[in-house]
Short mmCIF file of C-alpha atoms and ligand atoms in Angstrom, two decimals:
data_model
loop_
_atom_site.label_atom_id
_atom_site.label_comp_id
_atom_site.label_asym_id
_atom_site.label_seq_id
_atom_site.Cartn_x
_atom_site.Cartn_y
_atom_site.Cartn_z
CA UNK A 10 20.84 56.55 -48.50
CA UNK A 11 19.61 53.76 -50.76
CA UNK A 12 16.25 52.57 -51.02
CA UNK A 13 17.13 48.66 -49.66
CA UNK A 14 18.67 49.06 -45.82
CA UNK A 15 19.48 45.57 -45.48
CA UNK A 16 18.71 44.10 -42.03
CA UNK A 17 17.50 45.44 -39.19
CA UNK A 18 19.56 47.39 -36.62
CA UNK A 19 19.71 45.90 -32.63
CA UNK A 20 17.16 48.53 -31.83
CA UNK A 21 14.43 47.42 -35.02
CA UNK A 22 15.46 43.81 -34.16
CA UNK A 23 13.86 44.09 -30.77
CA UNK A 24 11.08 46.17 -31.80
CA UNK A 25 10.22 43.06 -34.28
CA UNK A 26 10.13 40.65 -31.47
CA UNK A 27 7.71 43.31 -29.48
CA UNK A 28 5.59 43.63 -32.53
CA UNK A 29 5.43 40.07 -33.39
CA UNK A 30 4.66 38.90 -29.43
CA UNK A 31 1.38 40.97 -29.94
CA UNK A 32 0.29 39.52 -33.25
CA UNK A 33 -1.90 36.73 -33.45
CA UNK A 34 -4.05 35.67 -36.68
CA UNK A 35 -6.98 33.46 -37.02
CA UNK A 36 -6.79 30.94 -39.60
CA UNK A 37 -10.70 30.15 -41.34
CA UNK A 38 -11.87 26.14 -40.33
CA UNK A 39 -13.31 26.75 -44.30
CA UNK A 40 -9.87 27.49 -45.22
CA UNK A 41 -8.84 23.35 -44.70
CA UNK A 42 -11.68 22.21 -46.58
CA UNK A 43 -12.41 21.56 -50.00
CA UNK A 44 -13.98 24.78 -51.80
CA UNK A 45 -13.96 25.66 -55.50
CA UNK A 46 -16.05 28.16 -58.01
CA UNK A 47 -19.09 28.21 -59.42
CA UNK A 48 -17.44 26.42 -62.38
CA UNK A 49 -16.25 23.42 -59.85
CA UNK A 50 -14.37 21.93 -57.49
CA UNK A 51 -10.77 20.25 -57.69
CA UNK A 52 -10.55 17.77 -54.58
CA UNK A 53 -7.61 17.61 -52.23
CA UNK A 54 -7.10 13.66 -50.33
CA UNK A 55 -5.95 16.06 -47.59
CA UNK A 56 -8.87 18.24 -47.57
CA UNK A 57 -10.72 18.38 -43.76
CA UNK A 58 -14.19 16.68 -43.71
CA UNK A 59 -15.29 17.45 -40.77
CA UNK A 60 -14.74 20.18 -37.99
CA UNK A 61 -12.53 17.64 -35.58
CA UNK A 62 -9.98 17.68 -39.14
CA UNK A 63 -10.59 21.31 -39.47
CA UNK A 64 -9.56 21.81 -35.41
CA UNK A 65 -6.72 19.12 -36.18
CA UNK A 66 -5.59 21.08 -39.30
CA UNK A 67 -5.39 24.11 -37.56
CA UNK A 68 -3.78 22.98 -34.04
CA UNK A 69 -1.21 22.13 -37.16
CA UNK A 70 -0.85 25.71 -37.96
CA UNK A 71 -0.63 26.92 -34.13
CA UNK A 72 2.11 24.34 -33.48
CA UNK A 73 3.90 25.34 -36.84
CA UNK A 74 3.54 29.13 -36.36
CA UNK A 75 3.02 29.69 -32.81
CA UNK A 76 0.54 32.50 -33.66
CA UNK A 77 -2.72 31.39 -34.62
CA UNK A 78 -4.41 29.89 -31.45
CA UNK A 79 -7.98 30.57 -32.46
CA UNK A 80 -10.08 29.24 -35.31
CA UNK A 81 -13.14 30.69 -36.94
CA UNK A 82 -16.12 28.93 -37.68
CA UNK A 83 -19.42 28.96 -39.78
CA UNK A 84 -22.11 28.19 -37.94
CA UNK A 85 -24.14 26.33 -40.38
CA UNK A 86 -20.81 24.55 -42.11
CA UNK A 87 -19.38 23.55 -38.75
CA UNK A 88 -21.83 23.07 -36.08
CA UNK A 89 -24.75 20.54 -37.74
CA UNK A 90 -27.66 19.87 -35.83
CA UNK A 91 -27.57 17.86 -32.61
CA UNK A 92 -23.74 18.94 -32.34
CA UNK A 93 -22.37 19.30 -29.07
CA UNK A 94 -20.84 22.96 -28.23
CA UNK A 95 -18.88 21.56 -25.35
CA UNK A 96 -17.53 18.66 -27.14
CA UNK A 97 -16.00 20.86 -30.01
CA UNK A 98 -14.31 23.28 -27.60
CA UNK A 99 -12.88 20.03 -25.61
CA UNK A 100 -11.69 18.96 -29.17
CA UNK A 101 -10.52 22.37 -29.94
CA UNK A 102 -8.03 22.19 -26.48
CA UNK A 103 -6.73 18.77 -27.80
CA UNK A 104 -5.59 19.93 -30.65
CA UNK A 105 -3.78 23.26 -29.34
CA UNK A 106 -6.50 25.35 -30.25
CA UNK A 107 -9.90 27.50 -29.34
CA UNK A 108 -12.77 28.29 -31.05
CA UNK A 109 -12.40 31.98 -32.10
CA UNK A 110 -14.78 34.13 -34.20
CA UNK A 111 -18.67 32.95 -34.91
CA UNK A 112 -20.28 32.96 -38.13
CA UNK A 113 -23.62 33.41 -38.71
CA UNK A 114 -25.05 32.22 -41.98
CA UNK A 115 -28.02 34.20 -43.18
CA UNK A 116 -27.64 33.42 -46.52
CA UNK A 117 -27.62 29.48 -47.54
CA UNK A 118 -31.47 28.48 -46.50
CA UNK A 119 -33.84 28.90 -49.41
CA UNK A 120 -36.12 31.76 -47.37
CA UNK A 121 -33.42 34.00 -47.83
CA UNK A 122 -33.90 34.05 -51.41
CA UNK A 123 -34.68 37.84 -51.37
CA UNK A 124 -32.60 38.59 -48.36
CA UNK A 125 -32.36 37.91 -44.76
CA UNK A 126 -32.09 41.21 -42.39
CA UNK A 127 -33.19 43.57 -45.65
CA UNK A 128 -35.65 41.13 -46.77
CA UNK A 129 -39.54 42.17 -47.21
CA UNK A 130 -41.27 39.97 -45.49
CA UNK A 131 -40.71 40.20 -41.83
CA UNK A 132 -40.93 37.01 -40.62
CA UNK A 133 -37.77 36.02 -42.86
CA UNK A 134 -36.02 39.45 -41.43
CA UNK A 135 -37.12 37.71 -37.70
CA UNK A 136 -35.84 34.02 -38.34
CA UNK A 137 -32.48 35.57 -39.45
CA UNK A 138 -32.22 37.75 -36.43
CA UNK A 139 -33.17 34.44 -34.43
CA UNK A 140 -30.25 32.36 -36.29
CA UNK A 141 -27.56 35.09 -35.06
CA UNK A 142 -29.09 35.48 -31.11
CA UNK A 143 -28.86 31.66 -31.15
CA UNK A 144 -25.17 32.43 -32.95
CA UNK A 145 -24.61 34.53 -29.54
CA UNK A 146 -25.15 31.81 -27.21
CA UNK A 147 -23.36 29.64 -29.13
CA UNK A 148 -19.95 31.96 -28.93
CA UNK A 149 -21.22 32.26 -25.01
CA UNK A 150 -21.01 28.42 -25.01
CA UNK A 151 -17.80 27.92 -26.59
CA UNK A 152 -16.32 31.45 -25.10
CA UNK A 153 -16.20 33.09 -28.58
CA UNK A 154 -15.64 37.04 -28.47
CA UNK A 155 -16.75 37.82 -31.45
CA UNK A 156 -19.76 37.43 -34.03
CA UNK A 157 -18.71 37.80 -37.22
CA UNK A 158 -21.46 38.79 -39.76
CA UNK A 159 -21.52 38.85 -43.47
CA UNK A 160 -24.54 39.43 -45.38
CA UNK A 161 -25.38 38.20 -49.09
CA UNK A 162 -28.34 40.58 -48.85
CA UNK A 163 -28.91 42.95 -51.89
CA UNK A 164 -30.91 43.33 -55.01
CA UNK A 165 -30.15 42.21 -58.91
CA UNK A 166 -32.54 44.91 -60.71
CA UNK A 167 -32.92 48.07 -60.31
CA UNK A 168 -36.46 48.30 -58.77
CA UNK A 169 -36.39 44.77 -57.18
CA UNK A 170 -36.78 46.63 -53.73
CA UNK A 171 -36.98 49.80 -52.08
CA UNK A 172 -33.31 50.79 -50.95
CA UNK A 173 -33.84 53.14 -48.12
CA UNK A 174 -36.87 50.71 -46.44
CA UNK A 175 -33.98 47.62 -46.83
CA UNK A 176 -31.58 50.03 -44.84
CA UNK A 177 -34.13 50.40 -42.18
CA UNK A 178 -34.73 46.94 -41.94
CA UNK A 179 -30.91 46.06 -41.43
CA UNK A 180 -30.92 49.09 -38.74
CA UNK A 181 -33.38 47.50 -36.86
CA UNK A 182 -32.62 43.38 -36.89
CA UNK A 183 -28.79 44.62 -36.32
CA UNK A 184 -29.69 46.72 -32.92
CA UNK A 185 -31.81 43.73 -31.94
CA UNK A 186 -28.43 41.61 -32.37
CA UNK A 187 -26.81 43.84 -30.69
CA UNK A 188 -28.68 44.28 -27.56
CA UNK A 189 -28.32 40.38 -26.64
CA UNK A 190 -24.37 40.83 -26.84
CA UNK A 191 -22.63 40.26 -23.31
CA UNK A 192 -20.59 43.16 -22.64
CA UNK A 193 -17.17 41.99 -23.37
CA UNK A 194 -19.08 40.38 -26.57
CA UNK A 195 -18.61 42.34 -30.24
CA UNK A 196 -20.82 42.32 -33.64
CA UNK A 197 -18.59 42.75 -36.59
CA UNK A 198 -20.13 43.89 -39.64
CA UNK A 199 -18.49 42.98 -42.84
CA UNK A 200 -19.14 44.86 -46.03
CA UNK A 201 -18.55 43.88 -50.03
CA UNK A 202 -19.45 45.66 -52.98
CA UNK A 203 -21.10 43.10 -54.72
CA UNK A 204 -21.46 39.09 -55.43
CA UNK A 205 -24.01 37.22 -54.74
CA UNK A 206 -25.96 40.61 -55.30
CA UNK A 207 -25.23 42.15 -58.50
CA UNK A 208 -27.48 45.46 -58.53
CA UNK A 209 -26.96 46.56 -55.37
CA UNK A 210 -25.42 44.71 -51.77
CA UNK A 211 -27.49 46.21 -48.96
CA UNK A 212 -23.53 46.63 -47.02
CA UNK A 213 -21.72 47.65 -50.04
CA UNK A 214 -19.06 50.01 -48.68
CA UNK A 215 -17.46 50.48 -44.85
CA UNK A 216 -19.16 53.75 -44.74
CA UNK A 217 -22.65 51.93 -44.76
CA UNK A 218 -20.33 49.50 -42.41
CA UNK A 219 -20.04 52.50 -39.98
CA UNK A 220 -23.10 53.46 -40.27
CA UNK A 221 -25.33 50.20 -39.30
CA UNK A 222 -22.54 49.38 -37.12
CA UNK A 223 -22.72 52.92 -34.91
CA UNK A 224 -26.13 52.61 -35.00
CA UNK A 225 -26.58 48.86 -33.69
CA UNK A 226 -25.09 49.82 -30.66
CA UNK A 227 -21.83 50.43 -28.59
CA UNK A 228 -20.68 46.10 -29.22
CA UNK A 229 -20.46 46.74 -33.11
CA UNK A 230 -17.46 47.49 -35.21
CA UNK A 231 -16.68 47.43 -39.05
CA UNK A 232 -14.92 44.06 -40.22
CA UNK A 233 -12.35 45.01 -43.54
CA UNK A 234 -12.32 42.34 -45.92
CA UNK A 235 -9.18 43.27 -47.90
CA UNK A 236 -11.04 41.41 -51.28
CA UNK A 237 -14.27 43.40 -50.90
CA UNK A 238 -13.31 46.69 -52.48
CA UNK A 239 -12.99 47.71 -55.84
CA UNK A 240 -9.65 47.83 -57.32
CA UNK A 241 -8.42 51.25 -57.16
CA UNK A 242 -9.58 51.61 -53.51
CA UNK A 243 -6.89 52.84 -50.88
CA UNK A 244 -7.83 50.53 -48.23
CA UNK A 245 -5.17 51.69 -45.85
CA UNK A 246 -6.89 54.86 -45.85
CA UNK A 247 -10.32 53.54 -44.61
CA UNK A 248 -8.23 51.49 -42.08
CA UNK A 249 -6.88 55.09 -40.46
CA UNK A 250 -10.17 56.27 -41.17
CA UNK A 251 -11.96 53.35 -38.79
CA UNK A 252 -8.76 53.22 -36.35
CA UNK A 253 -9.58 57.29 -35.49
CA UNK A 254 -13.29 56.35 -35.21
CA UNK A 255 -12.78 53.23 -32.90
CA UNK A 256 -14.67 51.40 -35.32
CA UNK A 257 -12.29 49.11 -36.53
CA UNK A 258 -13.17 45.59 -35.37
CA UNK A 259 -11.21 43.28 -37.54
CA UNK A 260 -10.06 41.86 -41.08
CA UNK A 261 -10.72 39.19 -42.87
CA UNK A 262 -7.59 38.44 -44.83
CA UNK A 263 -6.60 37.92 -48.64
CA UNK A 264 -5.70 38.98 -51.85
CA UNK A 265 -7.05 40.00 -54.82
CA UNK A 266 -6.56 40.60 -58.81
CA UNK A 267 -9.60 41.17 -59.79
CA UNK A 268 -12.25 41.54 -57.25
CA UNK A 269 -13.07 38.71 -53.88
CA UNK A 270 -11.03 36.45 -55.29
CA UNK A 271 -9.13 34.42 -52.38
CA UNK A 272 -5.69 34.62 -53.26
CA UNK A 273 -2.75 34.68 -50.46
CA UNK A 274 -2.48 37.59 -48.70
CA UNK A 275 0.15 39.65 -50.26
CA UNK A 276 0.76 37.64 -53.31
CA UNK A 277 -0.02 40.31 -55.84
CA UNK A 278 0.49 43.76 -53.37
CA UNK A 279 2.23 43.02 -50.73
CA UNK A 280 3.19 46.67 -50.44
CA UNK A 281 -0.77 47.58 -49.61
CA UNK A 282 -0.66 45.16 -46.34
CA UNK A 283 2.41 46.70 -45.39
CA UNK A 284 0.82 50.14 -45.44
CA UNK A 285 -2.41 48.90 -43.95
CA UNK A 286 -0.06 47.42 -40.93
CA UNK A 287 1.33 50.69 -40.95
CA UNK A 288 -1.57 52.55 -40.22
CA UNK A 289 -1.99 50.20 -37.24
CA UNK A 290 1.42 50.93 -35.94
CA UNK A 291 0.95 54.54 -36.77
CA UNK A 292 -2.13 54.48 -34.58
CA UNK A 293 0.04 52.54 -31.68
CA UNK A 294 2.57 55.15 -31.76
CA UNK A 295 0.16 57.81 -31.32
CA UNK A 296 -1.36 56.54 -28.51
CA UNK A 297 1.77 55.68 -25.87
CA UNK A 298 2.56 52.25 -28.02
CA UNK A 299 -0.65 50.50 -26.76
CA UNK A 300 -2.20 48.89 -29.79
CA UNK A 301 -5.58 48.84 -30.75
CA UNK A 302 -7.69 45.45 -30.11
CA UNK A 303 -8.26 44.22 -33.84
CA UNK A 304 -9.44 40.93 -34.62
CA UNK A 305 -6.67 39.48 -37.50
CA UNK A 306 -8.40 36.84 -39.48
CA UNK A 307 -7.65 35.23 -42.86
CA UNK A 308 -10.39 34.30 -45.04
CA UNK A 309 -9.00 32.42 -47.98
CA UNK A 310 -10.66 28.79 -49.72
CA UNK A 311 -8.13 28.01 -52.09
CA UNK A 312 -8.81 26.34 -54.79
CA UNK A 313 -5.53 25.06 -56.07
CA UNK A 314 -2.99 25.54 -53.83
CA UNK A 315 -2.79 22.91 -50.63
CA UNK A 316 -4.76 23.75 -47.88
CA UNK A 317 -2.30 23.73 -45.29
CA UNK A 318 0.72 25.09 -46.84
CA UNK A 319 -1.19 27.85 -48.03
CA UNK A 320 -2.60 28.50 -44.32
CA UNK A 321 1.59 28.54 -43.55
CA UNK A 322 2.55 30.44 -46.33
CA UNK A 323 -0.26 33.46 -45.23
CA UNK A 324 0.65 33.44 -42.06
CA UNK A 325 4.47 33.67 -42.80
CA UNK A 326 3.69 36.70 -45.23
CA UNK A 327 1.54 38.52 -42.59
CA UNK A 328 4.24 38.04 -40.16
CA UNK A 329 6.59 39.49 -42.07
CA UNK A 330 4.66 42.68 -43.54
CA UNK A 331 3.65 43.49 -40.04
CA UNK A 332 7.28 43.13 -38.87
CA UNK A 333 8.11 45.28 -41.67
CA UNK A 334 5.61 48.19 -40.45
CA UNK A 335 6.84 48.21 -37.11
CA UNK A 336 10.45 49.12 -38.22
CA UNK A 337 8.75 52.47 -39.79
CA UNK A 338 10.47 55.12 -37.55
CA UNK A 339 7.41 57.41 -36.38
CA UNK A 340 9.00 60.07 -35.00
CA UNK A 341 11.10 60.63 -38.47
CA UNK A 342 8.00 60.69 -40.16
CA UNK A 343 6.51 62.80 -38.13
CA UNK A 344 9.33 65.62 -39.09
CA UNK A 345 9.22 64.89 -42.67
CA UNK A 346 5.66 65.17 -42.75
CA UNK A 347 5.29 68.52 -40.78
CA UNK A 348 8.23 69.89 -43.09
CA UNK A 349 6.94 68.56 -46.22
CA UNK A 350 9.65 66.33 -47.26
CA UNK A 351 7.39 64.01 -49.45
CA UNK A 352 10.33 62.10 -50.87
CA UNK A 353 11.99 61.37 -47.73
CA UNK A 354 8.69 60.13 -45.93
CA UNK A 355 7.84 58.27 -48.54
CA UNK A 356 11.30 56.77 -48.74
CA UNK A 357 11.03 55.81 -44.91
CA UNK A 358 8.04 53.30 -45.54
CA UNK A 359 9.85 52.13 -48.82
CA UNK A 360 12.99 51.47 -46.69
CA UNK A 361 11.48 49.12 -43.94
CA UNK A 362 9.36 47.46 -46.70
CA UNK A 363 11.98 46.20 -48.11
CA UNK A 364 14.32 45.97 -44.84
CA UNK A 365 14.78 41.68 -44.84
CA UNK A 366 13.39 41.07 -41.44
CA UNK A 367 13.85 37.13 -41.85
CA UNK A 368 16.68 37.06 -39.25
CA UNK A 369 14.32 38.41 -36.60
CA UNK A 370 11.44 36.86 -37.23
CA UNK A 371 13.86 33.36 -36.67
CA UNK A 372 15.34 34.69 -33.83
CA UNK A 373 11.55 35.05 -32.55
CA UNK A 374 10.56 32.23 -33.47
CA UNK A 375 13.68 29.68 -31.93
CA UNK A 376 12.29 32.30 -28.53
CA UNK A 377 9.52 30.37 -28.54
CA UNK A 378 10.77 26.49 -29.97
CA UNK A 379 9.31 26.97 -33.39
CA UNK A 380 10.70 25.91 -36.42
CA UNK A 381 12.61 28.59 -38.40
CA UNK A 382 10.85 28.19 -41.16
CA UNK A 383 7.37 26.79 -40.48
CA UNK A 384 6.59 26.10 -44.40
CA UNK A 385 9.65 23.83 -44.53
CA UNK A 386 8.72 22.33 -40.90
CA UNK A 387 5.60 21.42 -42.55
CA UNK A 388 6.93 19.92 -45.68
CA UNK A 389 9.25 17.86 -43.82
CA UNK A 390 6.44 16.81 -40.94
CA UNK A 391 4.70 14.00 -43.05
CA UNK A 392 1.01 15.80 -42.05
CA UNK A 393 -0.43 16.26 -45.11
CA UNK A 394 0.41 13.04 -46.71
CA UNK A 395 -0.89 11.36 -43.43
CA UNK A 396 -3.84 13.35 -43.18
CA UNK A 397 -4.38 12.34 -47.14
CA UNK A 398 -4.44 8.79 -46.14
CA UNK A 399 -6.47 8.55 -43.35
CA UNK A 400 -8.84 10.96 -44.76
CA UNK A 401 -8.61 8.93 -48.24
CA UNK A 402 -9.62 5.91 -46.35
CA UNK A 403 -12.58 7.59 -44.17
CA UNK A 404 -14.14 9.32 -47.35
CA UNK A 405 -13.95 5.83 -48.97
CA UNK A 406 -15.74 4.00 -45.59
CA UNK A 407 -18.16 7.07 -45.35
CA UNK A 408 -19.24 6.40 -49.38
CA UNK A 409 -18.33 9.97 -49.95
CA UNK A 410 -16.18 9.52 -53.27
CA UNK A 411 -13.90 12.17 -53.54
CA UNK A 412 -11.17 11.85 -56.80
CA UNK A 413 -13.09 12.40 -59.90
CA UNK A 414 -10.51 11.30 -63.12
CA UNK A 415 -10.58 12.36 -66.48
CA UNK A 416 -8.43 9.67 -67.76
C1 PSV B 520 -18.01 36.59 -48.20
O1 PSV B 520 -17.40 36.74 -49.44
C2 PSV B 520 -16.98 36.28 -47.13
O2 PSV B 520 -15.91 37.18 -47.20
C3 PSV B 520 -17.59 36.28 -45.74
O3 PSV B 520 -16.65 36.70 -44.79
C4 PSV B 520 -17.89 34.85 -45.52
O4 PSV B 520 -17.99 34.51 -44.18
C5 PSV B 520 -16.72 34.17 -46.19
O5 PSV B 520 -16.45 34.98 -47.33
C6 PSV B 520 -16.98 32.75 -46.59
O6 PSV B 520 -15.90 32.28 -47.34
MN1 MN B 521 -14.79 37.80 -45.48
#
């Protein structure tokens, strides 16, 4: 049998639309607006300013895609002082939307310097743990599941700190996080290896993930950031790992060349999502086809690449790699496996992979009144350019000057 099967049988063509009715991913509010490096920022006229063009920007995306009703925020980015909780979730509804994952951000204000839940001095460690219980009612305000937490917390030197009393620390402000959880509330705990922190990140790897996270308390689960890992890593494999534990949470998103670098999920190994999907289906099929909750998120700021259409364009990929994994037949495998047959399991996965799914994913689509080819929709909507001159003319009556020309 060759490698490339063509299209999906009747059979994979409805298992497609079952796999694809259960999929919903969260698309970043940072994600629409402008972002850059260290190095600098290239402006976009369509770029969001505010959260109410961030909610707009993603209602976009929802009404595109039909699969990304929720939108992340960051607390500190998104919510300034003296805004109004109720008014943003109002705003949210308008635009086809609802506020999905919170935020914190324990690492922006100049106390945190040497850390926030690791740091030495304990009334930094206690403000920080205050900023993410006042994240909590927040989500409880705006009827947010989920906390999302990242920390920039590490050490640059070797002797800057004392590693094992940091771990304590973060033991300690996370279980006080995680007792003021409602119960159908969850703490995700996000790891990366390094950046900002380039000695040592206090949650440098998912097994110090699992650990902080088991020990917070039964509302916390490990978040998988597909950037944060160094390149040889088999993230799938931590992915089964987490899905046997029950300690997968959720995922933030991306791609990578080199190390957290942002790109669109699947761009450079699209293959690797596929097999992380297939972990997930994997895990479905061994427990009577009833999927585990995990929280889908992208986390991408591009830098070149418009904001929207790149929102569109990761969304379309992760539609179709997860369509992909569900054609995997598990029972197959499952003989292959027990017999051995390495070439012929491994040729299984390599056969859906490629297996062009685009005629189902329509077919699901024009199910629901969606365009066939949301990208295209988008292109051909007139959004951006309007968005570019309203927001052209607001940045100009605000005095924010955006276009900086070389010429
Ligand atoms: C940190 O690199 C991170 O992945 C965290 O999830 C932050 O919330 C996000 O990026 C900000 O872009
Ligand atoms: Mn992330």
């Amino acid at each position: 049998m060759p490698i490339h099967s063509g299209r999906p049988d009747d059979d994979q063509a409805e298992r497609i639309l079952v796999a694809l009715s259960q999929f919903r991913i969260e698309t970043p509010s940072w994600g629409y607006a402008d972002t850059g490096t260290r190095f600098g920022k290239f402006h976009q006229p369509a770029a969001a300013i505010d959260l109410d063009d961030k909610l707009a920007d993603a209602g976009q995306v929802q009404r595109l895609t039909g699969c990304c009703p929720t939108v992340a925020v960051h607390v500190l980015w998104d919510f300034p002082k003296g805004s109004d909780p109720t008014q943003v979730v109002r705003r949210a509804a308008q635009y086809d939307v609802a506020i999905g994952s919170i935020n914190p951000n324990v690492f922006q204000d100049q106390r945190y310097k040497l850390g926030s839940f690791g740091n030495p001095d304990a009334a930094v460690r206690q403000a920080a743990v205050q900023h993410c219980v006042d994240c909590i009612a927040l989500a409880q305000q705006v009827g947010s599941r989920l906390i999302s937490l990242w920390f920039a917390d590490g050490t640059n030197y070797p002797g800057q700190d004392n590693t094992r009393a940091r771990k304590r620390r973060f033991t300690e402000a996370l279980q006080q996080v995680q007792q003021r959880l409602d119960a159908d509330q969850l703490l995700l705990v996000e790891y990366k290896p390094f950046e900002p922190a380039f000695y040592q990140t206090d949650i440098a790897d998912w097994g110090m993930a699992y650990l902080l996270a088991k020990s917070a308390g039964p509302n916390a689960k490990v978040l998988v950031d597909t950037g944060h890992h160094y390149l040889a890593q088999n993230i799938e494999q931590i992915v089964a790992w987490l899905l046997d534990e029950q300690m997968l949470g959720g995922f933030h998103f991306n791609d990578r060349r080199y190390a957290d670098d942002d790109l669109t999920l699947g761009s450079i190994d699209p293959y690797q999502v596929f097999r992380i999907f297939h972990e997930i289906h994997s895990y479905a099929f061994d427990h009577g086809g009833i999927f585990p909750e995990i929280a889908y998120m992208i986390d991408q700021s591009h830098n070149l690449k418009p904001k929207l259409e790149a929102m569109v364009q990761t969304v379309m990929v992760a539609q179709e790699l997860y369509a992909k994994a569900a054609l995997v037949d598990h029972a197959a495998l499952d003989v292959y496996q027990s017999h051995g047959d390495i070439v012929a399991a491994e040729r299984l996965l390599q056969r859906a992979f490629m297996t062009d799914v685009t005629d189902a994913i329509v077919a699901w689509r024009r199910q629901r009144g969606l365009p066939d080819d949301p990208l295209d929709a988008l292109r051909g909507s007139g959004y951006v350019e309007q968005a570019a001159r309203e927001r052209s003319e607001r940045r100009a009556a605000l005095g924010i000057g955006q276009s900086t020309s070389y010429a």
